[in-house]
Tab-separated table of C-alpha atoms and ligand atoms in Angstrom:
chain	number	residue	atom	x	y	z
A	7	UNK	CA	-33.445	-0.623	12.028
A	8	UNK	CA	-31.184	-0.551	9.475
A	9	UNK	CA	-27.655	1.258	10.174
A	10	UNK	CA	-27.132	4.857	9.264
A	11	UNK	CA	-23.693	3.627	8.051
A	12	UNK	CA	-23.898	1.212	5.603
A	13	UNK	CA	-22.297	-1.653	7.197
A	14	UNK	CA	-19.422	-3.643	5.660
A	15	UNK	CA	-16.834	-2.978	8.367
A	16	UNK	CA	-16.502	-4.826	11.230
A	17	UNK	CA	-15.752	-2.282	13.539
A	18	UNK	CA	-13.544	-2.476	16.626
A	19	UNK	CA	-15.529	-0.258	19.593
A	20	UNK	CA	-12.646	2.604	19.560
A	21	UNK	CA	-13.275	6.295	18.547
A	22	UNK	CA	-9.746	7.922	18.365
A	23	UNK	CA	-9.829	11.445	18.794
A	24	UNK	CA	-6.547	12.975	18.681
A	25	UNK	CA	-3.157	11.492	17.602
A	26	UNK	CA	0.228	12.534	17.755
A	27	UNK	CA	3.736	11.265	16.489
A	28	UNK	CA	3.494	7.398	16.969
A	29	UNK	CA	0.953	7.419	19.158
A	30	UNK	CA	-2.983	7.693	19.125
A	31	UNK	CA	-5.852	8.868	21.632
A	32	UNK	CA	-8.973	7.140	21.713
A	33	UNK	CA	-12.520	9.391	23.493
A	34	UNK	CA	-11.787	7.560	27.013
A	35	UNK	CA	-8.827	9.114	27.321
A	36	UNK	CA	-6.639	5.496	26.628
A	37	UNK	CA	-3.244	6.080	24.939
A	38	UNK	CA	-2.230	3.638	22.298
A	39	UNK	CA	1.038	3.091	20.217
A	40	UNK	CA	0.161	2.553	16.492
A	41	UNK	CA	1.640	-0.259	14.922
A	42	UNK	CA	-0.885	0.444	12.263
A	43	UNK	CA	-0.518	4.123	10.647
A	44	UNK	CA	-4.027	3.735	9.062
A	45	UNK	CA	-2.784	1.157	7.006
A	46	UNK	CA	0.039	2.397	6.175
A	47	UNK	CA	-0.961	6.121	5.239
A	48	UNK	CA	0.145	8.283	8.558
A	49	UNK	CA	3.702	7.412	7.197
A	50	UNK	CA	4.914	10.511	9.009
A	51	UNK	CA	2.628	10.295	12.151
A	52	UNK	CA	0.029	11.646	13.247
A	53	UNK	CA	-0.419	15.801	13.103
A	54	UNK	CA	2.752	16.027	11.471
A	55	UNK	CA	3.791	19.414	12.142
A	56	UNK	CA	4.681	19.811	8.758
A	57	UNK	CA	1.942	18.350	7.179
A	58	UNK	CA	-0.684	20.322	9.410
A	59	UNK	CA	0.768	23.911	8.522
A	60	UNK	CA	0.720	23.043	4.779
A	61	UNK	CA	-2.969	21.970	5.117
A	62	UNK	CA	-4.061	24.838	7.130
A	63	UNK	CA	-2.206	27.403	4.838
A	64	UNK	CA	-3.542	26.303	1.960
A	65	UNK	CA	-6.943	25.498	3.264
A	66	UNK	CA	-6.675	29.518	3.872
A	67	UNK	CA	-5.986	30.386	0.761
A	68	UNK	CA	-7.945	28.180	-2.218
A	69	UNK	CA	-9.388	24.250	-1.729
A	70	UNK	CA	-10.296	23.638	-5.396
A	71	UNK	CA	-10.417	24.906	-9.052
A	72	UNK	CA	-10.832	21.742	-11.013
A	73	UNK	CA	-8.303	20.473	-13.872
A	74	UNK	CA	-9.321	22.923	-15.935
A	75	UNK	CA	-6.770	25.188	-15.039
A	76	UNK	CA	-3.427	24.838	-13.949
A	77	UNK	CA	-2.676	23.224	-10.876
A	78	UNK	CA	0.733	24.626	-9.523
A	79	UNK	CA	1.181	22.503	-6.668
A	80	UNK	CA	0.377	19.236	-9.460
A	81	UNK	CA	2.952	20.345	-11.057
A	82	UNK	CA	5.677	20.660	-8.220
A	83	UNK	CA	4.574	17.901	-6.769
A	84	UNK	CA	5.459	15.829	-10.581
A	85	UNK	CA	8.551	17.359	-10.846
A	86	UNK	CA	9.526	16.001	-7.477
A	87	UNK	CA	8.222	12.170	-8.539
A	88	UNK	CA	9.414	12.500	-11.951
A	89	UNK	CA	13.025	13.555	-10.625
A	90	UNK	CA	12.754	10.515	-8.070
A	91	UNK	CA	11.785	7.785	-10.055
A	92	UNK	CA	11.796	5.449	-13.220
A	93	UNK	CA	8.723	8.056	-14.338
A	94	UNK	CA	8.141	10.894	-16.934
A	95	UNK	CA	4.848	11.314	-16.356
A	96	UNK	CA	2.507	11.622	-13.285
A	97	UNK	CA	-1.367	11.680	-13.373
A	98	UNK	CA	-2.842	12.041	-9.438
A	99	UNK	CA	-5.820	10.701	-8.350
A	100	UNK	CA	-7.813	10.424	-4.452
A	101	UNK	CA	-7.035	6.750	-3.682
A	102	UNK	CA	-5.334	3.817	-4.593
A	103	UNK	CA	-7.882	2.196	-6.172
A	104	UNK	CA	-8.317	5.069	-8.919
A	105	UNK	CA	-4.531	4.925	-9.460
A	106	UNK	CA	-5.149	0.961	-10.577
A	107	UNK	CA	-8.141	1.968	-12.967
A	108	UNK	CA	-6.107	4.090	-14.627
A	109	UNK	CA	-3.061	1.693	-14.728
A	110	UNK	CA	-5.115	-0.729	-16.523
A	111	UNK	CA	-6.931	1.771	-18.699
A	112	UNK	CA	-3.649	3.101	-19.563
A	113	UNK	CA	-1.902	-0.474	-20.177
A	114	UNK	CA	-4.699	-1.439	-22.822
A	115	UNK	CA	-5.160	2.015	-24.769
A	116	UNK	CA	-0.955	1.730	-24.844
A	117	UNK	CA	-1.411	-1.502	-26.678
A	118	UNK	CA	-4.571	0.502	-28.517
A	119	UNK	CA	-1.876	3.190	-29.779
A	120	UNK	CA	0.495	0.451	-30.432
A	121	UNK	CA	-1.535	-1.406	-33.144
A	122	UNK	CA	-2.552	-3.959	-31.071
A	123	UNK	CA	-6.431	-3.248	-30.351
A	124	UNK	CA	-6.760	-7.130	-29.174
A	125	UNK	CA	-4.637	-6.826	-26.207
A	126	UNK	CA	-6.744	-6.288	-23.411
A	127	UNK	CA	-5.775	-8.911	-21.068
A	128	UNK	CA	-4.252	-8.175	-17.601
A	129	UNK	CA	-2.483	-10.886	-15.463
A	130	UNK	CA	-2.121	-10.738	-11.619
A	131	UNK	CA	-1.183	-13.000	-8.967
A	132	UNK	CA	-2.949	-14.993	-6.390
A	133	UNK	CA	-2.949	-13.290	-2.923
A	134	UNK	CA	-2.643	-9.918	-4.609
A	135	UNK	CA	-5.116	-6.704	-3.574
A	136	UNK	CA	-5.505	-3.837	-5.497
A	137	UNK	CA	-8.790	-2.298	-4.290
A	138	UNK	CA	-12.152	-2.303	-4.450
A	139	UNK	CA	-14.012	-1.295	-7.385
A	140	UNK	CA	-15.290	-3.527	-9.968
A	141	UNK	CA	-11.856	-3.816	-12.694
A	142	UNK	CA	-9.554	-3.722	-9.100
A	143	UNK	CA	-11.521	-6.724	-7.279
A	144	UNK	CA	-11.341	-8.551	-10.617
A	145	UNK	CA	-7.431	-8.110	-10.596
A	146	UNK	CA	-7.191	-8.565	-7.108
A	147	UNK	CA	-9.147	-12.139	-7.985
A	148	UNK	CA	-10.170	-12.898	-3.935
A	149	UNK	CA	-13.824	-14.562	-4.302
A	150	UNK	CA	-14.697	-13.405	-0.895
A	151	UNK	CA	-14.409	-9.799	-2.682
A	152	UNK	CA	-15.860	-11.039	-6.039
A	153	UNK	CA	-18.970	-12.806	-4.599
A	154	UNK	CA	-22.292	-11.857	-5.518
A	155	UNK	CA	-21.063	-8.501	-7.651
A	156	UNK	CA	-20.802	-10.263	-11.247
A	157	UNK	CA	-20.239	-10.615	-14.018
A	158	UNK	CA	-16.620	-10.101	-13.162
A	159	UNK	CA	-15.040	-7.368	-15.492
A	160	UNK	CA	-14.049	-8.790	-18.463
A	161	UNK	CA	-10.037	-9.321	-19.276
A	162	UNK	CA	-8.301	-9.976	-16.376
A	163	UNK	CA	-6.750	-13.279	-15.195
A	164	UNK	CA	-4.559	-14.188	-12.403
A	165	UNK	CA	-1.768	-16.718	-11.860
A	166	UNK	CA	0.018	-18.388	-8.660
A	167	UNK	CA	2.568	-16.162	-7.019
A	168	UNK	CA	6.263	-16.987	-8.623
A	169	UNK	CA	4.868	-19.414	-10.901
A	170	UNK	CA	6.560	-18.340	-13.949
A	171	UNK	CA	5.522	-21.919	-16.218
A	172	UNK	CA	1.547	-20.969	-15.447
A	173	UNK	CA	2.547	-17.161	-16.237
A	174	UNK	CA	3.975	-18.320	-19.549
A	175	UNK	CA	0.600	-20.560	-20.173
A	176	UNK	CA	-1.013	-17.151	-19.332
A	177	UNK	CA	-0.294	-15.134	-21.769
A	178	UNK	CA	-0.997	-15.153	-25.010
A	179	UNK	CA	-2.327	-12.526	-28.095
A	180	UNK	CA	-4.452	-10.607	-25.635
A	181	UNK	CA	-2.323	-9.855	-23.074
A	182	UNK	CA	-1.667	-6.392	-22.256
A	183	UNK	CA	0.101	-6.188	-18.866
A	184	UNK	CA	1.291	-7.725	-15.855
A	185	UNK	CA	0.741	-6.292	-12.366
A	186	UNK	CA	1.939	-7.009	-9.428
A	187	UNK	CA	2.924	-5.506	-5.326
A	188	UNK	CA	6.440	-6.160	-4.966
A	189	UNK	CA	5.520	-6.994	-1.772
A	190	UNK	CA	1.805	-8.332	-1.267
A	191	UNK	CA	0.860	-6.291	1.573
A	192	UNK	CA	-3.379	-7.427	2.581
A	193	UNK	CA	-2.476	-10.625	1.338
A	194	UNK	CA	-0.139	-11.632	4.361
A	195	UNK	CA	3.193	-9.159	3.824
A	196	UNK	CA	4.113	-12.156	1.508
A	197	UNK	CA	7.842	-10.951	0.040
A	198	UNK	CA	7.954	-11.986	-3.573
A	199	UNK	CA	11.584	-13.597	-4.929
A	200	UNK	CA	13.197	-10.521	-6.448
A	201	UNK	CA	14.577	-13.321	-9.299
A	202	UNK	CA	10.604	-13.843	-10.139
A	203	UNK	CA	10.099	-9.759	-10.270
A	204	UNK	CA	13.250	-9.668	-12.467
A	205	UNK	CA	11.708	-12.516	-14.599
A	206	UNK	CA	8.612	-10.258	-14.975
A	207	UNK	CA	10.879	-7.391	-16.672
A	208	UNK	CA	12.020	-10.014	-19.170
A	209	UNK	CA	9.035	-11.721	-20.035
A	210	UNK	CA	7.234	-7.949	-20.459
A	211	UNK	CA	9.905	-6.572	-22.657
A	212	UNK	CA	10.290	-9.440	-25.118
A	213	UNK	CA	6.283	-9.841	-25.195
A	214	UNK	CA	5.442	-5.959	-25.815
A	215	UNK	CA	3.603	-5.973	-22.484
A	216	UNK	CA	3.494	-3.112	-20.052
A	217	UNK	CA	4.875	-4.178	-16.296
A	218	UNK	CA	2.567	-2.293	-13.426
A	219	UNK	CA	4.134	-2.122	-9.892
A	220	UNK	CA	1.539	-1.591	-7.141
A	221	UNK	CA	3.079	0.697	-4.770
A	222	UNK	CA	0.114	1.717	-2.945
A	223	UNK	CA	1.296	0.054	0.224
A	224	UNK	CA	5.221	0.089	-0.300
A	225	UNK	CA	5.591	3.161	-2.203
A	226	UNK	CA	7.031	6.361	-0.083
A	227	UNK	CA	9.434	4.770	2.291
A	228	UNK	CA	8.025	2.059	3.362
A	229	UNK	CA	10.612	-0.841	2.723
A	230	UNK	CA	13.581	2.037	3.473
A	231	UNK	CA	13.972	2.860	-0.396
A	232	UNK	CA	11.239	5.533	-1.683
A	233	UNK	CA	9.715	2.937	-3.846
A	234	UNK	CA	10.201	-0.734	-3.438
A	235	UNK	CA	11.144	-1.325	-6.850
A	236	UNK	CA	14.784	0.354	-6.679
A	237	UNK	CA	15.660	-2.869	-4.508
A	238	UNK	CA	15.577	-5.204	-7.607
A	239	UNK	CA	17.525	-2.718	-10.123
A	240	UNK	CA	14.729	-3.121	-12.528
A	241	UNK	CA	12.084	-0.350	-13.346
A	242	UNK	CA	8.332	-0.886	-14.047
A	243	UNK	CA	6.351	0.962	-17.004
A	244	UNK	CA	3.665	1.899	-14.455
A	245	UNK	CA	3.400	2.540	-11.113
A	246	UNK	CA	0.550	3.147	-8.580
A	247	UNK	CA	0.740	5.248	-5.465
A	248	UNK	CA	-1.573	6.148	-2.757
A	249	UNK	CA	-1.489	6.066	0.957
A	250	UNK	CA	1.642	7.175	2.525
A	251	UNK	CA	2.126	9.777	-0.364
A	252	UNK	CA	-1.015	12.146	1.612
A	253	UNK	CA	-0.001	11.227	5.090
A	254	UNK	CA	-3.502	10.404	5.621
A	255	UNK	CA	-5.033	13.177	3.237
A	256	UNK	CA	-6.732	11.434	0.697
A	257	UNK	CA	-3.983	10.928	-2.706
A	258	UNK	CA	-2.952	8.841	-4.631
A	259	UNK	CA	-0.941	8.889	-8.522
A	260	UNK	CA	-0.253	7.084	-11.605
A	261	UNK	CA	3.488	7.184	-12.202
A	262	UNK	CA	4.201	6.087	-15.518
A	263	UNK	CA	7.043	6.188	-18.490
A	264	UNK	CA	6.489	8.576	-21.676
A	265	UNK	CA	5.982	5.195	-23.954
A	266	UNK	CA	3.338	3.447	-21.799
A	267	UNK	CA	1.451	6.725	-21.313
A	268	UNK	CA	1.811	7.871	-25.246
A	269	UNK	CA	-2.230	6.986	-25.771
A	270	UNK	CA	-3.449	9.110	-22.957
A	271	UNK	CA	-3.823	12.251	-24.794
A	272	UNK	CA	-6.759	15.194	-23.670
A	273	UNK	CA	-9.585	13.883	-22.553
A	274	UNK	CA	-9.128	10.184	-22.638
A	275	UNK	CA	-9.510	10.229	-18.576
A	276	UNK	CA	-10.165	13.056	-15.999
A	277	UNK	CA	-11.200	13.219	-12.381
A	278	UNK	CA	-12.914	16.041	-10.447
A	279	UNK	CA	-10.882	16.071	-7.138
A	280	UNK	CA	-7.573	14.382	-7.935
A	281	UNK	CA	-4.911	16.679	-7.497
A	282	UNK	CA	-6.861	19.275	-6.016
A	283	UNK	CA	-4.857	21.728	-4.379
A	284	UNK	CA	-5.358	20.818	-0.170
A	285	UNK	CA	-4.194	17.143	-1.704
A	286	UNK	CA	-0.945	18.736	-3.720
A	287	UNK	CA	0.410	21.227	-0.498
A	288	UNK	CA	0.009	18.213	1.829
A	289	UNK	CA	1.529	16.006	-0.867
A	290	UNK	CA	4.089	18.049	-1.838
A	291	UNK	CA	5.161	18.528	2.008
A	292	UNK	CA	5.059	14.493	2.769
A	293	UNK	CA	7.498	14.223	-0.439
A	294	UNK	CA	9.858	16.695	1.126
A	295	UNK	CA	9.718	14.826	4.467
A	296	UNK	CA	10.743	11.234	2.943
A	297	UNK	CA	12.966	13.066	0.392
A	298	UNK	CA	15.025	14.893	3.371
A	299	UNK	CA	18.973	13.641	4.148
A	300	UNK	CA	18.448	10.985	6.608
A	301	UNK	CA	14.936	10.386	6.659
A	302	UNK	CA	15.253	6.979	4.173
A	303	UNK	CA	18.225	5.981	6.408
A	304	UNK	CA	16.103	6.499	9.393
A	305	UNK	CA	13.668	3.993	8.183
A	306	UNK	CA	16.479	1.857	7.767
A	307	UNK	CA	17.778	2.228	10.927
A	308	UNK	CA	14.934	1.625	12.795
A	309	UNK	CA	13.373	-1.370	10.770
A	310	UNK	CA	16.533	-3.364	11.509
A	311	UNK	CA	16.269	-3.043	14.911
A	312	UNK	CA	12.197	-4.231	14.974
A	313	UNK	CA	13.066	-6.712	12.585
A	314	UNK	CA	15.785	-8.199	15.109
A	315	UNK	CA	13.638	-7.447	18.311
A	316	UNK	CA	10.468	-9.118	16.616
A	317	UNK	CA	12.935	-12.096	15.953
A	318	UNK	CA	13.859	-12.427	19.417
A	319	UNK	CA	9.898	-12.109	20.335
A	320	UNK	CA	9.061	-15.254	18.029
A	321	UNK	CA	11.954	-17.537	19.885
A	322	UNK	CA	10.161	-16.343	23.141
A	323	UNK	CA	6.744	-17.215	22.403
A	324	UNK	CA	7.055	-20.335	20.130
A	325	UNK	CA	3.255	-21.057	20.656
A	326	UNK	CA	2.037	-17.753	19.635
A	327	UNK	CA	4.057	-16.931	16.375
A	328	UNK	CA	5.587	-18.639	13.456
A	329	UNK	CA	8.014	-16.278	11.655
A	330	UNK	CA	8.241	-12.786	11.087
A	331	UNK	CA	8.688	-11.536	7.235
A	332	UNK	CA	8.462	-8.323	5.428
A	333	UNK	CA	10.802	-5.803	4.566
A	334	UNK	CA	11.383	-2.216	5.746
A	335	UNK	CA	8.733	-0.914	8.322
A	336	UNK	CA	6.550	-3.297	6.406
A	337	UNK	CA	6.766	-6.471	8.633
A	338	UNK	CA	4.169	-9.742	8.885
A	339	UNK	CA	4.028	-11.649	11.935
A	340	UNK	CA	2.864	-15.330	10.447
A	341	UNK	CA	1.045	-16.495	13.443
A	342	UNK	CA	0.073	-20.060	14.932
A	343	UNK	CA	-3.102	-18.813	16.898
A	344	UNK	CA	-5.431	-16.775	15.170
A	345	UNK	CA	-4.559	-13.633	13.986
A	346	UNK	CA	-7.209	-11.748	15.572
A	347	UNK	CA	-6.582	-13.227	19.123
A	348	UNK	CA	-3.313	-11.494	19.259
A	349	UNK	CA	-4.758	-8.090	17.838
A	350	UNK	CA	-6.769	-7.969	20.392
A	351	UNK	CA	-4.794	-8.523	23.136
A	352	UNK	CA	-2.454	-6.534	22.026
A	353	UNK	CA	-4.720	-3.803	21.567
A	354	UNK	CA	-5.967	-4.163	25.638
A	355	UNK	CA	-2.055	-4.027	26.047
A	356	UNK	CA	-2.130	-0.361	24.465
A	357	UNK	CA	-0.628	-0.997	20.989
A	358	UNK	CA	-2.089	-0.992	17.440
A	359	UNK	CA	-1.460	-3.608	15.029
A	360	UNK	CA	-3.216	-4.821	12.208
A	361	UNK	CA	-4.122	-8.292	10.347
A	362	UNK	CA	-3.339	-9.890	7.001
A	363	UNK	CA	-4.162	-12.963	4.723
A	364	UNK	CA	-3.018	-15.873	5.915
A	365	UNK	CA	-3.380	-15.417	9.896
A	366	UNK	CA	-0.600	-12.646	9.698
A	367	UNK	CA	-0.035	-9.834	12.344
A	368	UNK	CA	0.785	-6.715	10.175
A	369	UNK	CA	3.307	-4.129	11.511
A	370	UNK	CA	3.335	-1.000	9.406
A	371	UNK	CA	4.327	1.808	12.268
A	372	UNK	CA	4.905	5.448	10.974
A	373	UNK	CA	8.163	5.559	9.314
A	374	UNK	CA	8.984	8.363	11.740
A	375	UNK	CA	8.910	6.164	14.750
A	376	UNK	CA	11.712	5.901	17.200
A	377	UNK	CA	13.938	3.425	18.814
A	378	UNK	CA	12.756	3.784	22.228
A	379	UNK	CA	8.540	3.303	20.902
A	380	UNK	CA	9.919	0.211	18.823
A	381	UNK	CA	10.921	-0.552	22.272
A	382	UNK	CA	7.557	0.066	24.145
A	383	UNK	CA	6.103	-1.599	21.117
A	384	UNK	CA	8.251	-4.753	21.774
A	385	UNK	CA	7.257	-4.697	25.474
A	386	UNK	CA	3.037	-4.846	24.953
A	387	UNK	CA	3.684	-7.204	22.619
A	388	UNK	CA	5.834	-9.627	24.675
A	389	UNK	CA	2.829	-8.560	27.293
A	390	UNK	CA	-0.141	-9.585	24.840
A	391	UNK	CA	1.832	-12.881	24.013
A	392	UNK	CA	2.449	-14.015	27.321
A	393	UNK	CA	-1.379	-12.711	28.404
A	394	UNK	CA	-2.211	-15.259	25.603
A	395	UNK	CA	0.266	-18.233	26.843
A	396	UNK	CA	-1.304	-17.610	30.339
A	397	UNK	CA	-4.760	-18.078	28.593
A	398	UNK	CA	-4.364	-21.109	26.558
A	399	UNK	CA	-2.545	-22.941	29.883
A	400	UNK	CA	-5.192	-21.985	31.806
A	401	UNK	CA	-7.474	-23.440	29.492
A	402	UNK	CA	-6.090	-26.873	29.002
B	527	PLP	C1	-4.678	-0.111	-0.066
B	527	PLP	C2	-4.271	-0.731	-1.338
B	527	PLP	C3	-5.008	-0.549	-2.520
B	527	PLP	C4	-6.324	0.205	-2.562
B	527	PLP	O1	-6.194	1.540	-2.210
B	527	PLP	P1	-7.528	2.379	-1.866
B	527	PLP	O2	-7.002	3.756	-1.576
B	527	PLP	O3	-8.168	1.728	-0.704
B	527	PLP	O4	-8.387	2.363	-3.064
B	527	PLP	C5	-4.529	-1.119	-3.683
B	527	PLP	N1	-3.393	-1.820	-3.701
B	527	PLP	C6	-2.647	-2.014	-2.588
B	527	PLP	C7	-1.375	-2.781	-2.683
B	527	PLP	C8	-3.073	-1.491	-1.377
B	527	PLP	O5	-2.352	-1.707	-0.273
């Protein structure tokens, strides 16, 4: 028989049924750190106090009224990005994925506005991801994604990471935009050189094109700035937002400047549930979390010392791992068995963690964890590592 849920994950056997802070509770009753925050979204852990009374009040009071009215919390919720960012101009949507659509739909109807109809063209880089529907697995350019679902969508090309001469061959009358994750995240928590992301700022403003920063995975915290961009003291023209911005409610937003958003006037895009009002009080409330005094310093704080501990865990185990890399609470473990091997025995262990492109161990705990659970963390993993070592002598 065919499976009631269509089946294109590859599921590990666990049913969590309760979570709390940095830790999660699967149906036997088996407590496990998380090293994963649902990719990255439970940026704040899990039943944030916080976040759980400005859910329930709301869903008390009203869940949806469409865009045709006015959306108060949308509006708060702007003003707070807006004030907080390169951006004028906010547009929110239920996923990452959307926030892409509308990044490229807004990068070619700039160059529309602009009186350049024949740019259309949108460059990315190799090992990039920017979701899943048919213009974000074309930009995200992986043929394992791509296979079997074409013709890809028209107008968008990708380059080699950092490869500014193949950039340049790139682009010519029909581009319309570059975009690019300041810090690939699926793709193996590959850092890019902050010189090429510069470069990119250059080569967009002398060219008329529009730069896109995917933030989905490193906006909100993540890296220990609110977006990853303010590292490089350059600003992009668009930005996309998703996961940690809902703390695992569904949201995601199109940040963007007044010039590359001066073509979207009314009703050249809409969405039923984006911005609906359970998604704005549970946004609005995550925003005031990472905005608090401390909370960015925090992140900080705490990254420096995983960073330094996972160092110390790769000179241990010289078999196991490679390097670690990343930035922030966003951290790759490049490994020299396979990825998966040390997932799962790190999993048996009692802690979370999650793969990447090329055989990486992703680290992405909630921003809110502490010391002492980096500390546990540290522990199963030195556990799963040496449970590994043990494995592979016993084996030769
Ligand atoms: C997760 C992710 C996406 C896709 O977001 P969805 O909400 O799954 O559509 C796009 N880009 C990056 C960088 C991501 O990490």
């Amino acid at each position: 028989m065919f499976p009631v849920l269509l089946p294109t994950y590859n599921r590990t056997d666990i049913a969590f049924v309760r979570g709390e802070g940095s830790w999660l509770f699967a149906e036997d009753g088996k407590r496990y750190l998380d090293f994963g925050a649902g990719i990255a979204v439970n940026a704040f852990g899990h039943a944030n106090p916080k976040l759980v009374a400005a859910l329930t009040e709301q869903a008390g009071k009203l869940w949806h009224t469409s865009n045709l009215y006015r959306v108060p919390g949308q509006q708060s919720l702007a003003e707070k990005l807006v004030a907080n960012s390169f951006a004028d101009t906010v547009f929110f949507t239920n996923s990452g994925a959307e926030a892409a659509e509308l990044a490229f739909k807004m990068a070619r109807r700039y160059q529309y506005v602009s009186g350049h109809p024949e740019r259309y063209q949108i460059i990315s880089f190799e090992g990039a991801f920017h979701g899943r529907t048919l213009a974000t697995i074309a930009a995200t350019g992986n043929e394992k994604y791509l296979e079997g679902f074409g013709p890809k969508v028209q107008g968008f090309d990708q380059v080699p990471l950092e490869d500014l001469p193949a950039l340049n061959r790139m682009i010519g009358p029909q581009t319309a935009a570059l975009i690019i994750e300041p810090l690939q995240g699926e793709g193996g928590v590959r850092p890019v050189a902050p010189e090429f992301l510069r470069a990119l700022r250059k080569i967009c403003d002398d060219k008329g094109l529009l730069l896109i920063f995917d933030e989905i995975q490193t906006g909100i915290g993540r890296t220990g700035k609110l977006f990853a961009y303010e590292w490089l003291g350059i600003v992009p023209d668009i930005m996309c937002i998703a996961k940690a911005i809902g703390g695992g409610f569904p949201l995601g937003a199109l940040l963007a400047t007044a010039e590359a958003a001066k073509g979207m006037t009314v009703g050249t895009h809409g969405t039923t549930f984006g911005g609906n009002p359970l998604a704005m009080a549970v946004g609005n409330a995550a925003l005031d979390l990472a905005l608090a005094p401390g909370f960015l310093e925090h992140v900080g704080k705490v990254a420096g010392y995983l960073n330094q501990q996972l160092g110390a865990l790769v000179a241990a185990h010289p078999a196991i791992f490679e390097s670690v890399r990343g930035q922030g609470l966003m951290l790759g473990l490049k490994m020299k068995i396979p990825n998966t091997d040390f997932i799962t025995a790190a999993r048996q262990a009692g802690l979370v963690v999650l793969p990447a492109g090329d055989n990486v161990v992703r680290l992405l705990p909630p921003l809110t964890i502490s010391e002492s659970e980096v500390r546990e963390g540290m522990e199963l993993m030195n556990r799963a590592a040496a449970t590994l070592e043990s494995q592979k002598a016993a084996a030769q």
